[in-house]
Coordinates of C-alpha atoms and ligand atoms in Angstrom, one line a residue:
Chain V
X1 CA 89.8 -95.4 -177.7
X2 CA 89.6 -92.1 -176.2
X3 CA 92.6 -90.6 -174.1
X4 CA 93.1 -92.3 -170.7
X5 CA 92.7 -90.8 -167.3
X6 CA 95.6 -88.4 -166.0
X7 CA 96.9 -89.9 -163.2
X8 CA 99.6 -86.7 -162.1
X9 CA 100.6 -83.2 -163.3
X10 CA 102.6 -84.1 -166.0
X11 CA 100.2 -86.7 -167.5
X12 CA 97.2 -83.9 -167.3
X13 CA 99.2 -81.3 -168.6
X14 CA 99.3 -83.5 -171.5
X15 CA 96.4 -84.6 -172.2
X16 CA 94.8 -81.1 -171.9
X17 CA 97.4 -80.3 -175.0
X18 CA 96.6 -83.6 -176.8
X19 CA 92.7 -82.2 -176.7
X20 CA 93.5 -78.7 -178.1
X21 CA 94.2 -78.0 -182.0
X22 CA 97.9 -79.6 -183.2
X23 CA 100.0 -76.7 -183.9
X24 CA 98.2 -74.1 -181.2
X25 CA 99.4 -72.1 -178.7
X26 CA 99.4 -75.4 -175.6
X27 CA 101.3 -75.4 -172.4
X28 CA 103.4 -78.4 -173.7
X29 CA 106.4 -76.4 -174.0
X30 CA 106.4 -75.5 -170.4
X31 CA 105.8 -79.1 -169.3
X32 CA 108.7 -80.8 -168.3
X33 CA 109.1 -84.1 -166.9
X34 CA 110.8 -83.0 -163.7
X35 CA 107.1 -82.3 -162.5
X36 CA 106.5 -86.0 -162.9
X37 CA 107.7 -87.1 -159.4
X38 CA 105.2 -90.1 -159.9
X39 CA 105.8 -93.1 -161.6
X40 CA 102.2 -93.6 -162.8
X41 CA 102.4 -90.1 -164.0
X42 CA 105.2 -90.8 -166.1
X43 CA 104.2 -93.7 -167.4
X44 CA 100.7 -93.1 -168.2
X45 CA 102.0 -89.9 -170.1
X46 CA 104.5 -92.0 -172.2
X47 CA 101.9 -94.8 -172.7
X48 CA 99.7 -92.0 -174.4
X49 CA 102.5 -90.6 -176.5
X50 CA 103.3 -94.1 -177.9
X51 CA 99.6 -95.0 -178.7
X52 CA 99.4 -91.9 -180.9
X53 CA 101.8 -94.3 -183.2
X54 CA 99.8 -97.2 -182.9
X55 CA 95.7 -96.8 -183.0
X56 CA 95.7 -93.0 -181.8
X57 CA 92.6 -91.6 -179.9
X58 CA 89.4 -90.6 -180.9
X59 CA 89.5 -87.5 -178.5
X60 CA 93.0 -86.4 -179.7
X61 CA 93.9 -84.9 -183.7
X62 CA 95.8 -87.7 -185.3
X63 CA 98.6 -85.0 -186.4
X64 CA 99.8 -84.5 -182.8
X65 CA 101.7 -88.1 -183.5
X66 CA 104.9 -86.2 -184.8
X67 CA 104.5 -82.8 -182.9
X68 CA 107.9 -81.8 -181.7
X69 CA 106.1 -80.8 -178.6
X70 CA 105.3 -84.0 -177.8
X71 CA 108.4 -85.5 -178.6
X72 CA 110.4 -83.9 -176.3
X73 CA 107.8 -84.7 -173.4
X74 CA 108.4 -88.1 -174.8
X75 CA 112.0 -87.9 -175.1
X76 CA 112.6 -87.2 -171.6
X77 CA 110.7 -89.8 -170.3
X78 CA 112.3 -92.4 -172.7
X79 CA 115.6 -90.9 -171.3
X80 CA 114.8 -91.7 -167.0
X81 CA 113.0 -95.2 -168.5
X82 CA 116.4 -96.7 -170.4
X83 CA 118.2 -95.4 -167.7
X84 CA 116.3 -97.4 -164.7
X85 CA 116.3 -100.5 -167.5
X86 CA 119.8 -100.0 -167.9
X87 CA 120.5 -99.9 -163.9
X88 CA 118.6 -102.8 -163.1
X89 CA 120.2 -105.0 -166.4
X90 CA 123.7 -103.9 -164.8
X91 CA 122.8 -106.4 -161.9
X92 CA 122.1 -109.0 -164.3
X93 CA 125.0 -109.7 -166.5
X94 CA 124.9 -112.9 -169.0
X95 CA 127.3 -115.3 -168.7
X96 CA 128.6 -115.4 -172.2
X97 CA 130.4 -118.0 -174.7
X98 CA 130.6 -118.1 -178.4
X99 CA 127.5 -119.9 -178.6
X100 CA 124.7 -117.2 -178.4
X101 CA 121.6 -119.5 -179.0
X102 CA 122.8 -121.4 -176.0
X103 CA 123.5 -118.7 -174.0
X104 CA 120.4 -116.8 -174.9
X105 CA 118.2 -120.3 -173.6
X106 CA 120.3 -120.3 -170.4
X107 CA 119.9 -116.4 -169.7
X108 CA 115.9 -117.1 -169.9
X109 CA 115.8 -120.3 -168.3
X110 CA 118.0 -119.1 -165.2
X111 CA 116.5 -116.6 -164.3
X112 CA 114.3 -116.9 -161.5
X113 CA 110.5 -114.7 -160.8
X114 CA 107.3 -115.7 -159.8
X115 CA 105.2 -117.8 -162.1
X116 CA 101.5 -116.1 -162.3
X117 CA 100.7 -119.1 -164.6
X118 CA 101.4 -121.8 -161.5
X119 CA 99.4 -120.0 -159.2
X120 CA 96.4 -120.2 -162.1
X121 CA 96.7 -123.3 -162.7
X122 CA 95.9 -124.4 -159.7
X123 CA 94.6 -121.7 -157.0
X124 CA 93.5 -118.8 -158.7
X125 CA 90.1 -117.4 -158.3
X126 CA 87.4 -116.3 -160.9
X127 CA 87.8 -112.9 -159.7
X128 CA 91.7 -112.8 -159.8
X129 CA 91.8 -114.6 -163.3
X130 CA 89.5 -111.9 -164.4
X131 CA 91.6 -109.0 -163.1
X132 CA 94.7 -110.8 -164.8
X133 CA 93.1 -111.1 -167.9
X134 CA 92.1 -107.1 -168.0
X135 CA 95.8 -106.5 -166.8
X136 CA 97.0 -108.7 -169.7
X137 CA 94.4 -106.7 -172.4
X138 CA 96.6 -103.9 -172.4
X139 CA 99.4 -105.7 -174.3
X140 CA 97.7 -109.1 -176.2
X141 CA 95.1 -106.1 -177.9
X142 CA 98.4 -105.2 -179.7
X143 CA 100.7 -108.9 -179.4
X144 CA 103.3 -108.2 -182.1
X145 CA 102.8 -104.6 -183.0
X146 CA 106.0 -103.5 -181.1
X147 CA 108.2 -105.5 -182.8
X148 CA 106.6 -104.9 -186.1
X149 CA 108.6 -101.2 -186.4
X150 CA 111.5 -103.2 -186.3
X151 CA 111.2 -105.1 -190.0
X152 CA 112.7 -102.6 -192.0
X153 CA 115.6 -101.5 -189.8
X154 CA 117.1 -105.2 -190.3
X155 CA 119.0 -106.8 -193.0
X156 CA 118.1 -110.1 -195.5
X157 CA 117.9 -112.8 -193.1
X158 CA 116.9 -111.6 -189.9
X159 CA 114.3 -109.3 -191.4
X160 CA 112.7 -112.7 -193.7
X161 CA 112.8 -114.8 -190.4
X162 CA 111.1 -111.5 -188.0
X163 CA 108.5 -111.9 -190.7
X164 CA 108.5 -115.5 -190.7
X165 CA 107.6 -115.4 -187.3
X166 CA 105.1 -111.9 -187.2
X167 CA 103.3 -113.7 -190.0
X168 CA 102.3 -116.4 -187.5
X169 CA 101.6 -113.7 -185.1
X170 CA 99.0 -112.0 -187.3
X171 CA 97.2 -115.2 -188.3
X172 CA 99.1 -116.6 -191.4
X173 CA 97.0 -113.7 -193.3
X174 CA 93.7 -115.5 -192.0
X175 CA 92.1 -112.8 -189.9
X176 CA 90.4 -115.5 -187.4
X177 CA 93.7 -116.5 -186.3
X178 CA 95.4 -113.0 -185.8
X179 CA 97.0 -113.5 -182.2
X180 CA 95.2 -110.2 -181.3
X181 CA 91.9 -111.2 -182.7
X182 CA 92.2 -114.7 -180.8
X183 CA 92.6 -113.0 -177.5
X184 CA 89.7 -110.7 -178.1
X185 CA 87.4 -113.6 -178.2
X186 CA 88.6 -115.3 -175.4
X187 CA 88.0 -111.1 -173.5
X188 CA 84.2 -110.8 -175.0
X189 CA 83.4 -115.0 -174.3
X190 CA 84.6 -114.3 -170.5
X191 CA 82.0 -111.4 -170.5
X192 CA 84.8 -108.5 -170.5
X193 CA 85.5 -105.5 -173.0
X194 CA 87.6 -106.0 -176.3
X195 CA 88.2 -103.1 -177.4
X196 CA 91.5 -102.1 -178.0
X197 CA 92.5 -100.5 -174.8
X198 CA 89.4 -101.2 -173.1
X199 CA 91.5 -101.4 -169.4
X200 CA 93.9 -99.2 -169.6
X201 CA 92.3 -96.7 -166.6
X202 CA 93.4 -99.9 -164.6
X203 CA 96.3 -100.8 -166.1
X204 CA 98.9 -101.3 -162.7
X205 CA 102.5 -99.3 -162.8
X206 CA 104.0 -102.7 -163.9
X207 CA 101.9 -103.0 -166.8
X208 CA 102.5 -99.7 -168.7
X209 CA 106.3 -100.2 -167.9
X210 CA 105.9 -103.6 -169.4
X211 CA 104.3 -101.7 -172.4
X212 CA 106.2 -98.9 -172.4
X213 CA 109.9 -100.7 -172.7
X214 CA 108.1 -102.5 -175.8
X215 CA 107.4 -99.4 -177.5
X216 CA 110.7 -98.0 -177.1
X217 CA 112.9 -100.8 -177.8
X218 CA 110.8 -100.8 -181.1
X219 CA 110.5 -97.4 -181.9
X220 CA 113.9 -96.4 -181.8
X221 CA 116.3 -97.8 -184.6
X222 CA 119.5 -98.0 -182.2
X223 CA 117.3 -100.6 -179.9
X224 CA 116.6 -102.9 -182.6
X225 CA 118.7 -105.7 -181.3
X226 CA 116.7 -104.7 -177.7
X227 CA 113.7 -105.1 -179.3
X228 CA 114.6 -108.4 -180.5
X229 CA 116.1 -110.0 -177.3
X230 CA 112.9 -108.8 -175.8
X231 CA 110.6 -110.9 -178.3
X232 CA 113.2 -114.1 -177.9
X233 CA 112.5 -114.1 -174.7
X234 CA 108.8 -113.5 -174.8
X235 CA 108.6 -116.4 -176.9
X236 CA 110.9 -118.3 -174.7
X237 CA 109.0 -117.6 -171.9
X238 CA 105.6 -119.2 -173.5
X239 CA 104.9 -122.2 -174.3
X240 CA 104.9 -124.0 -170.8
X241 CA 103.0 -121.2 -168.8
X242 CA 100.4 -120.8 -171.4
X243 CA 99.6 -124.7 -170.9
X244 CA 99.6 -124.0 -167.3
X245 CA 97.2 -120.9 -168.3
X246 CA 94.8 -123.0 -170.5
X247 CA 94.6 -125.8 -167.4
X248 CA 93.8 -123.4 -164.7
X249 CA 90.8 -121.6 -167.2
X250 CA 89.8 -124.9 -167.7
X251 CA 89.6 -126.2 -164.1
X252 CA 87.5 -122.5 -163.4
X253 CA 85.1 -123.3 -166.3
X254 CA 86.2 -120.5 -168.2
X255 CA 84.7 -120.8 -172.1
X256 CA 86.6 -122.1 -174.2
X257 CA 87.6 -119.4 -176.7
X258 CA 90.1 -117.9 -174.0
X259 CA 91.5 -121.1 -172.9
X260 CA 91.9 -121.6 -176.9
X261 CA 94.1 -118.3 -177.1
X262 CA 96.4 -119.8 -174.6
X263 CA 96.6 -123.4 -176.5
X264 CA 97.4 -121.7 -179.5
X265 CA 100.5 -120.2 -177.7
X266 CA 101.6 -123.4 -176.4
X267 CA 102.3 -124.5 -179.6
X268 CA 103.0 -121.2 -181.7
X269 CA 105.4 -120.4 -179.0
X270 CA 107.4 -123.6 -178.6
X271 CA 108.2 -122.6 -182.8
X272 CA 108.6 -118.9 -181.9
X273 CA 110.9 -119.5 -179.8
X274 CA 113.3 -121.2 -181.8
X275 CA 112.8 -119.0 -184.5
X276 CA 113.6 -115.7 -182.6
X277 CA 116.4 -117.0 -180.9
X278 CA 118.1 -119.0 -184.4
X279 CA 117.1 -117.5 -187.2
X280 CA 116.5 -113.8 -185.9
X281 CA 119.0 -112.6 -183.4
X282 CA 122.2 -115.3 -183.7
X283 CA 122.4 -113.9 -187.6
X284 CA 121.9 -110.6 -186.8
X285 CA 124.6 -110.3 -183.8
X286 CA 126.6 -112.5 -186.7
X287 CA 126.1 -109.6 -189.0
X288 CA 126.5 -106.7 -186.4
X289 CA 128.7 -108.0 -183.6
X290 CA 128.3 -104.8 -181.4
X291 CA 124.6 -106.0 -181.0
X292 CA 125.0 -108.5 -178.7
X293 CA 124.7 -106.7 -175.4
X294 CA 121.7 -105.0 -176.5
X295 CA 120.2 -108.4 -177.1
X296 CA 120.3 -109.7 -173.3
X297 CA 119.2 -105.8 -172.6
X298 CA 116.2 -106.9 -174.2
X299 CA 115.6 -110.0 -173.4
X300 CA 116.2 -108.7 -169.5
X301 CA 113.8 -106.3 -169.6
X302 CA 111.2 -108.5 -170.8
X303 CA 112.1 -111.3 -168.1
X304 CA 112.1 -108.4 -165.6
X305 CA 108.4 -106.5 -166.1
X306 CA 107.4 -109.7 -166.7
X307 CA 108.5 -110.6 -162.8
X308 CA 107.2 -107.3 -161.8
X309 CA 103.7 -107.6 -163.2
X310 CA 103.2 -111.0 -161.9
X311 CA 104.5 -109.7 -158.3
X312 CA 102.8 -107.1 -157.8
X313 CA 99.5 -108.4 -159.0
X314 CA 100.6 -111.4 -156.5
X315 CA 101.0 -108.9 -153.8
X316 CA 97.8 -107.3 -154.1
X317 CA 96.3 -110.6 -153.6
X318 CA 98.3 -111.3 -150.8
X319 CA 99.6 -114.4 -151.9
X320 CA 103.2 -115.1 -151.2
X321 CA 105.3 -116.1 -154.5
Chain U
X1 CA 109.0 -103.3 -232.1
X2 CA 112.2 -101.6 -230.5
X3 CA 115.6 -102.7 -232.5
X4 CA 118.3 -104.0 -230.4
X5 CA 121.3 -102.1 -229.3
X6 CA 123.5 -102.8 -231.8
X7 CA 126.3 -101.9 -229.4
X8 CA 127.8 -104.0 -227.2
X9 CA 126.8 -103.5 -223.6
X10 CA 128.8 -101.2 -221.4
X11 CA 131.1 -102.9 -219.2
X12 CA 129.5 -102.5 -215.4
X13 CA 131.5 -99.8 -213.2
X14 CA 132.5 -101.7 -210.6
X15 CA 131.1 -101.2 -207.2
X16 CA 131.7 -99.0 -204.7
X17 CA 129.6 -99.8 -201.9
X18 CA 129.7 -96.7 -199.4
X19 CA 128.7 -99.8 -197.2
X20 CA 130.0 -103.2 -196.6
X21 CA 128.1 -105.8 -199.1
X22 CA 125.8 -108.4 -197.3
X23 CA 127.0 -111.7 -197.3
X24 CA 124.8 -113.7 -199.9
X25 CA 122.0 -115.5 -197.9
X26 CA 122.0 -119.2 -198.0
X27 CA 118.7 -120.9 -199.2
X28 CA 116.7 -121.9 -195.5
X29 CA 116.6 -125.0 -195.1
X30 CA 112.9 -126.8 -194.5
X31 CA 113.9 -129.3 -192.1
X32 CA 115.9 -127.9 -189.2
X33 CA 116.7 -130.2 -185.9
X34 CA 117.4 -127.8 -182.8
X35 CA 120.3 -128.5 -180.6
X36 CA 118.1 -129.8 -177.2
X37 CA 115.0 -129.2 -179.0
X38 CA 112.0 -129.5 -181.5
X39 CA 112.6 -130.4 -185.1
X40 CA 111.4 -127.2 -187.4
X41 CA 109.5 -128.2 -190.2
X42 CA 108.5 -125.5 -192.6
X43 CA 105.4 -125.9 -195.0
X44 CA 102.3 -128.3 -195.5
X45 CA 103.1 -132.1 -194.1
X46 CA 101.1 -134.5 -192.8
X47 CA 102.9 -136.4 -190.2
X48 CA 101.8 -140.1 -189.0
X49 CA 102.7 -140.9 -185.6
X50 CA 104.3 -144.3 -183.6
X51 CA 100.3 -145.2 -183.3
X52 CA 99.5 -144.3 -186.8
X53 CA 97.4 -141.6 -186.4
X54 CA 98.1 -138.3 -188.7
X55 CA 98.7 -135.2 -187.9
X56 CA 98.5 -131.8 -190.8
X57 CA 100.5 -128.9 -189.6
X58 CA 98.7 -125.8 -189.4
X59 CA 101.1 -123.4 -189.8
X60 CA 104.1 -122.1 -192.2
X61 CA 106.4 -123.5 -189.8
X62 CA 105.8 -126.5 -187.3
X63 CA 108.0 -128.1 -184.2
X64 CA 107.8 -131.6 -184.3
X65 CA 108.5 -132.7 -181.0
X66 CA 111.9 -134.7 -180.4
X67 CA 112.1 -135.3 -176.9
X68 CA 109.0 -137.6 -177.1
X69 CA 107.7 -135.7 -173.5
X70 CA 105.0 -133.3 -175.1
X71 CA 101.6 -133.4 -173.9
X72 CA 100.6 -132.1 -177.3
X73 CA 102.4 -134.6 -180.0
X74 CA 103.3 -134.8 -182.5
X75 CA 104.2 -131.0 -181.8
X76 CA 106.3 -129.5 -179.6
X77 CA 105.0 -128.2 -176.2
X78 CA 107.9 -126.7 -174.9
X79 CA 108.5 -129.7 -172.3
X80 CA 112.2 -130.7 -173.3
X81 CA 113.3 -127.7 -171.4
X82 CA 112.2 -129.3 -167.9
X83 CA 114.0 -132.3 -169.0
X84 CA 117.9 -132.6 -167.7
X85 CA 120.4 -132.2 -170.3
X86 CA 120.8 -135.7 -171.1
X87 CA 117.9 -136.4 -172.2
X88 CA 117.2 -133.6 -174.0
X89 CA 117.5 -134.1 -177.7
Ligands
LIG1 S1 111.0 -131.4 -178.2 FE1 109.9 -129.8 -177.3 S2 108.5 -130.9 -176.1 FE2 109.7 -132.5 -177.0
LIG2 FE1 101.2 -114.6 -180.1
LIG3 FE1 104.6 -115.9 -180.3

């Protein structure tokens, strides 16, 4: 993947360092992120400086991924992002008892957004499905990779059950079935791109937030429980809009390796869930009380991109949700 | 060869964990029924349904679907959650 389009000041200033020699005289100490009035610019800029963990680009030298330059551009945008997560969580309290699986179940299933999967099942046009599907690339082309920096920050039994549950996300150690791989046949059989970031020039605002809170959560050992809360209620999420999904490809004629994706997820997911939520964060708040907020945090923010990537891909179809 | 110590082991120092000690982790269990849900079932099972037809999981850990709504039985689909709370498992 080669770097993605600027898309502001602070995102080019950036990726004009990111193309120079690590460790040579760049501009990146003078670039601050108060010149990043624009959301997209600050995103896009922080999307790039988390990639650099994951697959890195071909255009940029591999050792900028722990440049201290680079960090504090990073830092600072982490720093406005948990703060805007934080705000909005604020308005959306859990109610809480001493039953967290329950109340973790009932967080998710209250909460109220717009269900993108409805609207394909039974309205959505080729043309739109294909837009959502390129929208979607930027985060099933890495499905479980954000939560995978969490394994060794946890102890004995939620760390065995994360893996119990990223081993099904990575195919059971069969490569065919590698959640990642699936969805990359279901991209290439709907005549699109696969390659790992293939869309990301289009990605909306919503979509590299959506990203973006994933990467942090996991990246940062404080937000493990955050990370966690987000994946419970990713999984929680699941199951019955990925049917809904697999109908409405079906009813377009889409081929079947992408509707097979979804199927897989109805199923995987329904166990997923259960998992996450039982076996990985209950015993961990058990073990570390003072994690318990940080779960719902999680789990909020997922239930909230989620909302706002549906929305405003909604919106721009004008179709009222 | 090496001979054996001929003296007798060292009693342990005991422990001083700069941290508090984990609890010691129960054994998981393989067959796990969910409060309103799907019954977990971990490892290779071939499952026979009310009409006799069978079923192989197909992953390290299956849900077997309790609520006998799924469109996808014998596994879970998810479906007990649109169900009201009586009827839920
Ligand atoms: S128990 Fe989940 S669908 Fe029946
Ligand atoms: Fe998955
Ligand atoms: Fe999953």
């Amino acid at each position: 993947m080669l770097l993605p389009k600027a898309r502001g000041t602070l995102s080019e200033q950036l990726f004009t360092a990111l193309r120079e020699e690590p460790g040579t005289a760049v501009a990146l100490s003078a670039t601050s992120v108060d010149v990043a009035d624009d959301a997209e610019d600050r995103a896009i800029a922080l999307w790039a400086s988390y990639e650099l963990h994951y697959r890195g680009f071909e255009d940029v030298d591999d050792r900028w991924e722990w440049s201290p330059d680079v960090l504090r551009v990073r830092a600072g945008l982490e720093e406005a992002l948990e703060a805007e997560v934080r705000e909005r969580y604020a308005a959306h309290q859990p109610e809480r008892t001493d039953d967290l699986a329950k109340d973790l179940f009932d967080y998710v299933a209250d909460h109220d957004g717009p269900s993108m999967a409805r609207y394909v099942q039974t309205e959505a046009t080729e043309a739109q499905v294909l837009e959502l599907l390129r929208q979607k690339s930027v985060y099933h082309l890495k499905e479980a990779d954000p939560s995978a920096w969490v394994v060794p920050r946890l102890p004995t039994g939620p760390k065995a059950a994360l893996m119990e549950l990223q081993f099904d996300e990575y195919g059971d150690g069969n490569p065919a079935r590698l959640h990642q791989h699936l969805f990359e046949r279901g991209l290439e059989a709907a005549g699109l791109r696969s390659e790992y970031g293939a869309y990301v020039d289009e990605a909306t605002l919503p979509v590299l937030e959506s990203n973006n809170v994933q990467s942090f959560f996991g990246l940062h050992r404080r937000l493990r429980a955050a990370s966690l809360g987000h994946l419970a209620a990713f999984e929680a999420t699941s199951s019955i809009p990925s049917r809904r999904m697999a109908q409405g490809l079906e009813r377009l004629g889409f081929p079947d390796e992408i509707a097979d994706y979804y199927r897989e997820h109805v199923e995987a997911d329904a166990v997923h869930e259960q998992l996450a939520v039982r076996d990985i964060c209950v015993p961990l708040v058990e073990l570390e009380p003072a994690l318990a907020d940080d779960v719902f945090l999680g789990a909020f923010a997922c239930l909230d991109t989620e909302d706002r990537q549906a929305r405003d891909l909604l919106d721009r179809w004008g179709v009222e949700a | 060869m090496t001979a054996r110590p001929v003296d007798p082991p060292t009693p342990a120092t005991p422990a001083t964990p700069s941290t508090p000690a984990q609890p010691v982790v129960e054994e998981r269990p393989t067959i796990v029924m969910c409060p309103e849900g799907p019954m977990l079932l971990r490892g290779d099972a071939v499952i026979e349904d009310a009409d006799g037809n069978r079923h192989r999981t197909t992953r390290p850990v299956s849900a077997v679907c309790r609520c006998n709504k799924s469109a996808t039985k014998p596994w879970c689909d998810g479906t007990h959650k649109l169900l009201p709370k009586k009827l839920r498992p």
